[in-house]
Amino acid sequence: MSQTMGESTADKKEKKASEYTRVVYDPIDTRHYGAIHTPIYQNSLFAFENYDQFDKAFQDLSAIPVYSRGNNPTVRYLEQKIADLEEAEDAKCFSSGMAAITAAIMSTVSQGDHIICINQVYGPTKEFLGSYMLKFGVETTFVDGSKLEAWEDAVRPNTKLFYLESPSTQMFQLQDIRACAELAKSIGAVTVIDNTCATPLFQKPLQLGADLSVHSISKYIGGHSDCIGGVVIGSSNRIKSLFNKEYMLFGGIMTPQTAALVSKGIRTLPLRLRRHEASALRVAAFLQEQPFVSKVNHPGLDSHPQHKLALTQMSGSTSLFSFESVMPLARIKEWANGLKYFKIAVSWGGFESLVTVNEVAWDNNSGSRVVVRLYVGLEEPDDLIADIAAAWKHAEALEAL
Ligand SMILES: *Cc1c(COP(=O)(O)O)cnc(C)c1O
């Protein structure tokens, strides 16, 4: 408080307000009677007073609302909020994370191009790249994204896209975003990154050299397990081109109702994330000490092999992480059955803690491993730790019978 008071007017102008402030603050909008939330523009179309204005609007459909498959003011509000948080020029919202991801990928490649992607990428993205895109003659090489040599070795004369996802969302492996983006640039390829796990708050990929960043809004950004959405973030030029082609032509738009829900969710994003971060680090530290846990995969822990890299490109860690167990899959599933606060369900990013158990194999050499993915919600972490311990006792008791 006293610090702020001591600042000169010039200082105040230069310094960007904190993210806590920026998610909350909007200038008073007299077009909406000062309504504290941007109203839901439940319109398919917008009418014009004369043909001059109508013609002008068509010169830039991304800026002026004409039809809600293009620009809807409720959705546009959210796009600008997200772009600001990730320190980028512009953003475009989509009907889902996958709609955003596929549009971003299609915006960067043409027939016969080659893509390099991490082998731990989100499942549907892997299917889209590894299988669906083959019908356009676009081939993808999947690499161990943590090794820069693997990217270098995979480069072909027709490589046009590096696709990253850092942290990945099963094994929580990172890629060196700066180094990957630099390599991509040197061969004339673009870098797209799925930034869903880190959020716009804790990682700003465009500042690290990436060209486009994509998110599933269905996770932390929405934050309440009540909607599905996606966003592509980038420079004005890249977003304008994406708007005119993949956005307008595929038509995978976000509805104004969803944008209004997400715009409420985003007000508490910094607040929620700091709580998620602290709670998850406590739960992860507890798990590291448990006999049934062989390894915890959480980039915020010292024990994570890329923890140092995390510190150079992320400003915080989130609350999705995994652990590996020597216990057989059936016993781990019994453990999951005994949990009270962690619900058995896909997805993550809402208020409620979640668990899934998977057998995963990323490459043919290392065999498959039992991986438990935990999402730590907003509950009291002591309650979550007690829940984990009690469920383990329950699973052990069942085993003894
Ligand atoms: C959920 C998710 C997606 C897909 O998002 P949808 O909104 O479900 O389409 C993509 N990437 C990651 C990392 C995700 O967790």
Coordinates of C-alpha atoms and ligand atoms in Angstrom, one line a residue:
M1 CA 0.0 0.0 0.0
S2 CA 2.6 2.6 1.1
Q3 CA 4.8 1.4 -1.8
T4 CA 2.1 2.3 -4.3
M5 CA 1.5 5.6 -2.6
G6 CA 5.3 6.4 -3.0
E7 CA 5.3 5.8 -6.7
S8 CA 5.3 8.7 -9.1
T9 CA 2.6 9.0 -11.8
A10 CA 5.2 8.2 -14.4
D11 CA 6.1 4.9 -12.6
K12 CA 2.5 3.9 -12.4
K13 CA 2.0 4.4 -16.1
E14 CA 5.0 2.2 -17.1
K15 CA 4.3 -0.6 -14.7
K16 CA 1.8 -3.2 -15.9
A17 CA -0.7 -4.0 -13.2
S18 CA -0.5 -7.4 -11.5
E19 CA -2.3 -10.3 -13.1
Y20 CA -4.7 -10.4 -10.1
T21 CA -5.7 -6.9 -11.0
R22 CA -5.8 -7.4 -14.8
V23 CA -8.2 -10.4 -14.6
V24 CA -10.6 -8.3 -12.5
Y25 CA -10.3 -4.8 -13.9
D26 CA -12.2 -3.6 -17.0
P27 CA -12.8 0.1 -17.8
I28 CA -16.4 1.1 -17.5
D29 CA -18.2 0.4 -20.8
T30 CA -21.0 3.0 -21.3
R31 CA -22.2 1.0 -24.3
H32 CA -23.5 -1.5 -21.7
Y33 CA -24.7 1.0 -19.0
G34 CA -21.5 0.1 -17.1
A35 CA -22.6 -3.5 -16.7
I36 CA -19.9 -5.1 -14.6
H37 CA -19.9 -8.2 -16.8
T38 CA -19.8 -8.0 -20.6
P39 CA -23.4 -8.9 -21.5
I40 CA -24.2 -12.1 -23.4
Y41 CA -24.8 -11.0 -27.0
Q42 CA -27.3 -13.7 -27.9
N43 CA -27.2 -12.7 -31.6
S44 CA -26.4 -14.5 -34.8
L45 CA -26.2 -11.2 -36.7
F46 CA -25.7 -7.5 -36.3
A47 CA -27.5 -4.8 -38.4
F48 CA -26.1 -1.6 -39.9
E49 CA -27.6 1.9 -40.3
N50 CA -26.4 2.3 -43.9
Y51 CA -24.6 0.5 -46.7
D52 CA -21.4 2.5 -46.1
Q53 CA -21.0 1.1 -42.6
F54 CA -22.0 -2.3 -43.8
D55 CA -19.2 -2.2 -46.5
K56 CA -16.7 -1.0 -44.0
A57 CA -17.4 -3.9 -41.7
F58 CA -16.7 -6.3 -44.4
Q59 CA -13.2 -4.9 -44.8
D60 CA -12.3 -6.3 -41.4
L61 CA -14.7 -9.0 -40.2
S62 CA -12.3 -9.9 -37.3
A63 CA -12.8 -6.4 -35.8
I64 CA -16.5 -5.6 -36.4
P65 CA -19.4 -7.8 -35.4
V66 CA -21.3 -8.8 -38.5
Y67 CA -22.2 -12.4 -37.9
S68 CA -21.4 -14.5 -34.8
R69 CA -19.5 -17.2 -36.7
G70 CA -17.0 -14.4 -37.0
N71 CA -17.0 -11.9 -34.2
N72 CA -19.3 -11.8 -31.2
P73 CA -18.6 -9.1 -28.6
T74 CA -19.0 -11.5 -25.6
V75 CA -16.5 -13.9 -27.1
R76 CA -14.2 -11.1 -28.3
Y77 CA -14.0 -9.8 -24.7
L78 CA -12.7 -13.1 -23.5
E79 CA -10.2 -13.4 -26.4
Q80 CA -8.7 -10.0 -25.5
K81 CA -8.5 -11.0 -21.8
I82 CA -6.7 -14.2 -22.5
A83 CA -4.3 -12.5 -25.0
D84 CA -3.4 -9.9 -22.3
L85 CA -2.8 -12.6 -19.7
E86 CA -0.4 -14.5 -22.0
E87 CA 1.3 -11.2 -23.1
A88 CA 0.4 -11.8 -26.7
E89 CA -1.2 -9.5 -29.4
D90 CA -4.3 -11.5 -30.1
A91 CA -6.3 -14.7 -29.5
K92 CA -9.2 -16.6 -31.0
C93 CA -11.6 -18.8 -29.0
F94 CA -12.9 -22.1 -30.3
S95 CA -15.6 -24.6 -29.4
S96 CA -13.1 -27.0 -27.8
G97 CA -9.4 -27.4 -27.2
M98 CA -9.3 -29.9 -30.1
A99 CA -11.0 -27.4 -32.4
A100 CA -8.3 -24.9 -31.5
I101 CA -5.4 -27.4 -31.8
T102 CA -6.5 -28.7 -35.2
A103 CA -7.2 -25.2 -36.6
A104 CA -3.7 -24.1 -35.4
I105 CA -2.0 -27.1 -37.0
M106 CA -3.9 -26.7 -40.3
S107 CA -2.9 -23.0 -40.3
T108 CA 0.8 -23.9 -40.4
V109 CA 1.1 -26.8 -42.9
S110 CA 0.3 -27.7 -46.5
Q111 CA 0.1 -30.9 -48.4
G112 CA 3.3 -32.9 -48.3
D113 CA 4.8 -31.0 -45.3
H114 CA 6.4 -32.7 -42.3
I115 CA 5.8 -32.2 -38.6
I116 CA 7.9 -33.0 -35.6
C117 CA 5.9 -33.6 -32.3
I118 CA 6.7 -34.9 -28.8
N119 CA 5.8 -38.5 -28.3
Q120 CA 4.0 -37.8 -25.1
V121 CA 1.5 -35.5 -26.7
Y122 CA -2.2 -35.4 -25.7
G123 CA -3.9 -38.6 -27.2
P124 CA -6.4 -37.0 -29.7
T125 CA -3.6 -34.6 -30.9
K126 CA -1.4 -37.7 -31.5
E127 CA -4.2 -39.4 -33.5
F128 CA -4.8 -36.2 -35.5
L129 CA -1.1 -35.9 -36.4
G130 CA -0.1 -39.5 -36.6
S131 CA -3.1 -40.8 -38.5
Y132 CA -5.7 -38.2 -39.8
M133 CA -3.2 -35.8 -41.4
L134 CA -1.7 -38.7 -43.5
K135 CA -4.6 -38.3 -45.9
F136 CA -3.2 -34.9 -46.8
G137 CA 0.3 -36.3 -47.2
V138 CA 1.4 -34.6 -44.0
E139 CA 3.7 -36.9 -42.0
T140 CA 4.6 -36.5 -38.4
T141 CA 7.7 -37.8 -36.6
F142 CA 7.2 -38.3 -32.8
V143 CA 10.3 -37.6 -30.7
D144 CA 11.5 -37.6 -27.1
G145 CA 10.8 -33.9 -26.7
S146 CA 13.2 -33.5 -23.8
K147 CA 16.2 -34.1 -26.0
L148 CA 17.1 -31.3 -28.4
E149 CA 19.2 -33.8 -30.5
A150 CA 16.0 -35.8 -31.1
W151 CA 14.4 -32.7 -32.7
E152 CA 17.6 -32.0 -34.7
D153 CA 17.8 -35.6 -36.0
A154 CA 14.1 -35.6 -37.1
V155 CA 14.4 -32.5 -39.2
R156 CA 13.7 -33.0 -43.0
P157 CA 13.9 -30.5 -45.8
N158 CA 10.0 -30.2 -45.7
T159 CA 9.7 -29.8 -41.9
K160 CA 7.2 -27.0 -41.3
L161 CA 6.0 -27.4 -37.8
F162 CA 7.4 -28.2 -34.3
Y163 CA 4.5 -29.2 -32.0
L164 CA 5.2 -29.0 -28.3
E165 CA 3.2 -29.7 -25.1
S166 CA 5.1 -28.6 -22.1
P167 CA 4.5 -29.9 -19.4
S168 CA 3.0 -33.0 -21.0
T169 CA -0.1 -34.2 -19.2
Q170 CA 0.7 -37.8 -18.2
M171 CA 4.4 -37.9 -17.5
F172 CA 4.9 -34.1 -17.0
Q173 CA 8.0 -34.0 -19.3
L174 CA 9.1 -30.5 -20.4
Q175 CA 10.6 -29.3 -23.6
D176 CA 13.1 -26.4 -23.7
I177 CA 10.8 -24.0 -25.4
R178 CA 13.5 -21.4 -26.3
A179 CA 15.8 -24.0 -27.8
C180 CA 13.1 -25.7 -29.8
A181 CA 11.6 -22.5 -31.1
E182 CA 15.1 -21.3 -32.1
L183 CA 15.8 -24.5 -34.0
A184 CA 12.5 -24.4 -35.7
K185 CA 13.1 -20.8 -36.8
S186 CA 16.5 -21.7 -38.2
I187 CA 14.9 -24.2 -40.6
G188 CA 11.9 -22.0 -41.5
A189 CA 9.4 -24.0 -39.4
V190 CA 6.9 -22.6 -36.9
T191 CA 6.5 -23.6 -33.3
V192 CA 3.1 -24.4 -31.8
I193 CA 2.7 -25.3 -28.2
D194 CA -0.1 -26.8 -26.1
N195 CA 0.2 -24.6 -23.0
T196 CA -2.9 -26.0 -21.3
C197 CA -1.1 -27.5 -18.3
A198 CA 1.0 -24.4 -17.4
T199 CA -1.8 -21.9 -18.1
P200 CA -1.3 -18.3 -19.5
L201 CA -0.3 -17.3 -16.0
F202 CA 2.6 -19.6 -15.4
Q203 CA 4.1 -19.8 -18.9
K204 CA 4.2 -17.3 -21.8
P205 CA 5.4 -19.3 -24.7
L206 CA 5.3 -16.4 -27.2
Q207 CA 7.8 -14.6 -25.1
L208 CA 10.0 -17.7 -25.3
G209 CA 9.9 -17.7 -29.1
A210 CA 6.9 -19.9 -29.9
D211 CA 4.6 -18.7 -32.8
L212 CA 1.2 -20.0 -31.5
S213 CA 0.1 -21.2 -28.2
V214 CA -3.1 -23.3 -27.7
H215 CA -5.1 -24.1 -24.7
S216 CA -8.1 -26.3 -23.8
I217 CA -10.2 -23.7 -21.9
S218 CA -12.1 -26.7 -20.5
K219 CA -9.4 -27.0 -17.9
Y220 CA -7.9 -24.3 -15.6
I221 CA -9.1 -21.2 -17.6
G222 CA -12.7 -22.2 -17.4
G223 CA -12.0 -23.6 -14.0
H224 CA -15.4 -24.9 -12.9
S225 CA -15.9 -28.1 -14.9
D226 CA -18.9 -26.5 -16.6
C227 CA -17.9 -25.8 -20.2
I228 CA -15.8 -27.0 -23.1
G229 CA -13.7 -24.5 -25.1
G230 CA -10.3 -23.7 -26.6
V231 CA -8.1 -20.8 -27.7
V232 CA -5.3 -20.1 -30.1
I233 CA -2.9 -17.2 -29.1
G234 CA -0.5 -15.5 -31.3
S235 CA 0.6 -12.3 -33.2
S236 CA -2.0 -10.2 -34.8
N237 CA -0.9 -11.4 -38.2
R238 CA -1.0 -15.1 -37.4
I239 CA -4.4 -14.8 -35.7
K240 CA -5.8 -12.7 -38.5
S241 CA -4.8 -15.3 -41.1
L242 CA -6.2 -18.1 -38.8
F243 CA -9.5 -16.1 -38.5
N244 CA -10.0 -15.7 -42.2
K245 CA -9.3 -19.4 -42.9
E246 CA -9.5 -22.1 -40.3
Y247 CA -11.8 -20.1 -37.9
M248 CA -14.3 -18.9 -40.5
L249 CA -14.2 -22.0 -42.7
F250 CA -14.3 -24.8 -40.1
G251 CA -16.7 -22.8 -38.0
G252 CA -15.7 -24.3 -34.7
I253 CA -16.7 -21.2 -32.7
M254 CA -17.2 -20.6 -29.0
T255 CA -20.8 -19.7 -28.1
P256 CA -21.4 -16.4 -26.3
Q257 CA -22.9 -18.3 -23.3
T258 CA -19.7 -20.3 -22.9
A259 CA -17.6 -17.1 -23.3
A260 CA -19.6 -15.5 -20.5
L261 CA -19.0 -18.5 -18.2
V262 CA -15.3 -18.6 -18.9
S263 CA -15.1 -14.8 -18.4
K264 CA -16.4 -15.3 -14.8
G265 CA -14.0 -18.3 -14.3
I266 CA -11.0 -16.3 -15.4
R267 CA -11.5 -13.6 -12.7
T268 CA -10.2 -16.1 -10.1
L269 CA -7.6 -17.8 -12.2
P270 CA -4.6 -16.3 -10.4
L271 CA -6.2 -16.9 -7.0
R272 CA -7.1 -20.5 -7.8
L273 CA -3.8 -21.3 -9.3
R274 CA -1.7 -20.2 -6.3
R275 CA -3.9 -22.4 -4.1
H276 CA -3.7 -25.3 -6.5
E277 CA 0.1 -24.9 -6.7
A278 CA 0.7 -24.9 -3.0
S279 CA -1.7 -27.8 -2.3
A280 CA -0.3 -29.9 -5.1
L281 CA 3.3 -29.4 -3.9
R282 CA 2.2 -30.6 -0.4
V283 CA 0.4 -33.7 -1.7
A284 CA 3.3 -34.5 -4.1
A285 CA 5.8 -34.2 -1.3
F286 CA 3.7 -36.5 0.9
L287 CA 3.5 -39.1 -2.0
Q288 CA 7.3 -39.1 -2.5
E289 CA 7.6 -40.6 1.0
Q290 CA 5.1 -43.4 0.5
P291 CA 6.2 -47.0 0.1
F292 CA 3.7 -47.7 -2.6
V293 CA 5.0 -44.8 -4.8
S294 CA 8.1 -45.4 -6.8
K295 CA 8.3 -42.0 -8.5
V296 CA 6.5 -38.7 -8.6
N297 CA 6.3 -36.7 -11.8
H298 CA 5.9 -33.1 -10.9
P299 CA 8.0 -30.4 -12.5
G300 CA 7.7 -28.2 -9.3
L301 CA 9.7 -30.8 -7.2
D302 CA 13.5 -30.7 -6.9
S303 CA 13.5 -34.4 -7.8
H304 CA 12.0 -33.8 -11.3
P305 CA 14.9 -34.2 -13.8
Q306 CA 13.9 -31.0 -15.5
H307 CA 13.2 -28.9 -12.5
K308 CA 15.9 -26.4 -13.4
L309 CA 14.5 -26.0 -16.9
A310 CA 11.0 -25.5 -15.3
L311 CA 12.4 -22.6 -13.3
T312 CA 13.7 -20.9 -16.5
Q313 CA 10.4 -21.0 -18.4
M314 CA 7.6 -21.3 -15.9
S315 CA 6.7 -18.9 -13.2
G316 CA 4.8 -21.5 -11.2
S317 CA 3.7 -25.1 -11.2
T318 CA 0.1 -26.3 -11.4
S319 CA -1.8 -29.1 -9.7
L320 CA -1.9 -31.9 -12.3
F321 CA 0.8 -34.4 -11.8
S322 CA 1.4 -38.2 -11.7
F323 CA 3.1 -40.9 -9.8
E324 CA 4.3 -44.3 -10.7
S325 CA 3.8 -47.4 -8.6
V326 CA 5.4 -50.8 -8.3
M327 CA 2.0 -52.1 -7.3
P328 CA -0.1 -54.0 -9.8
L329 CA -2.8 -52.1 -11.7
A330 CA -5.7 -54.0 -10.0
R331 CA -4.4 -53.0 -6.5
I332 CA -4.0 -49.3 -7.5
K333 CA -7.5 -49.3 -8.9
E334 CA -8.7 -50.7 -5.5
W335 CA -6.9 -47.7 -3.9
A336 CA -8.7 -45.3 -6.3
N337 CA -12.0 -46.9 -5.4
G338 CA -11.4 -46.1 -1.7
L339 CA -10.7 -42.4 -2.3
K340 CA -13.4 -40.0 -1.2
Y341 CA -12.3 -36.6 -2.3
F342 CA -10.5 -37.6 -5.5
K343 CA -13.2 -38.6 -8.0
I344 CA -12.6 -41.1 -10.7
A345 CA -13.0 -39.0 -13.9
V346 CA -11.2 -37.6 -17.0
S347 CA -10.3 -34.0 -17.5
W348 CA -9.1 -31.6 -14.8
G349 CA -8.9 -27.9 -14.0
G350 CA -12.1 -27.5 -11.9
F351 CA -12.5 -27.0 -8.2
E352 CA -12.7 -30.8 -7.5
S353 CA -9.9 -33.3 -7.1
L354 CA -9.7 -36.1 -9.6
V355 CA -7.8 -39.4 -10.2
T356 CA -7.2 -41.7 -13.2
V357 CA -5.0 -44.8 -13.3
N358 CA -3.4 -45.8 -16.6
E359 CA -0.9 -48.2 -18.0
V360 CA 1.3 -46.2 -20.3
A361 CA 4.0 -47.0 -22.8
W362 CA 5.6 -44.1 -24.7
D363 CA 8.2 -46.1 -26.6
N364 CA 8.8 -49.8 -27.3
N365 CA 11.9 -50.1 -25.2
S366 CA 10.8 -49.1 -21.7
G367 CA 7.7 -51.3 -21.5
S368 CA 4.5 -50.2 -19.8
R369 CA 4.2 -48.6 -16.4
V370 CA 1.3 -48.0 -14.0
V371 CA 0.8 -44.2 -13.8
V372 CA -1.6 -42.6 -11.5
R373 CA -2.6 -39.1 -12.5
L374 CA -3.9 -36.9 -9.7
Y375 CA -5.5 -33.5 -10.1
V376 CA -5.5 -31.5 -6.8
G377 CA -8.5 -29.3 -6.5
L378 CA -9.3 -26.5 -4.1
E379 CA -10.0 -28.7 -1.0
E380 CA -7.9 -28.5 2.1
P381 CA -4.6 -30.4 1.3
D382 CA -4.5 -32.1 4.7
D383 CA -7.9 -33.6 4.0
L384 CA -6.6 -34.9 0.6
I385 CA -3.5 -36.4 2.2
A386 CA -5.6 -38.1 4.8
D387 CA -7.9 -39.4 2.0
I388 CA -4.9 -40.9 0.1
A389 CA -3.5 -42.6 3.3
A390 CA -6.9 -44.0 4.3
A391 CA -7.6 -45.4 0.8
W392 CA -4.2 -47.1 0.9
K393 CA -5.1 -48.8 4.2
H394 CA -8.4 -49.9 2.6
A395 CA -6.6 -51.4 -0.4
E396 CA -4.1 -53.2 1.8
A397 CA -6.8 -54.6 4.0
L398 CA -8.6 -55.9 0.9
E399 CA -5.4 -57.5 -0.3
A400 CA -4.9 -59.3 3.1
L401 CA -8.4 -60.9 2.9
Ligands
LIG1 C1 -8.2 -31.5 -22.5 C2 -6.9 -31.2 -23.3 C3 -7.0 -31.0 -24.7 C4 -8.3 -31.0 -25.5 O1 -9.2 -30.0 -25.1 P1 -10.8 -30.2 -25.2 O2 -11.3 -28.9 -24.7 O3 -11.2 -31.4 -24.4 O4 -11.0 -30.4 -26.7 C5 -5.8 -30.7 -25.4 N1 -4.7 -30.7 -24.7 C6 -4.5 -31.0 -23.4 C7 -3.2 -30.9 -22.8 C8 -5.7 -31.3 -22.7 O5 -5.5 -31.5 -21.4

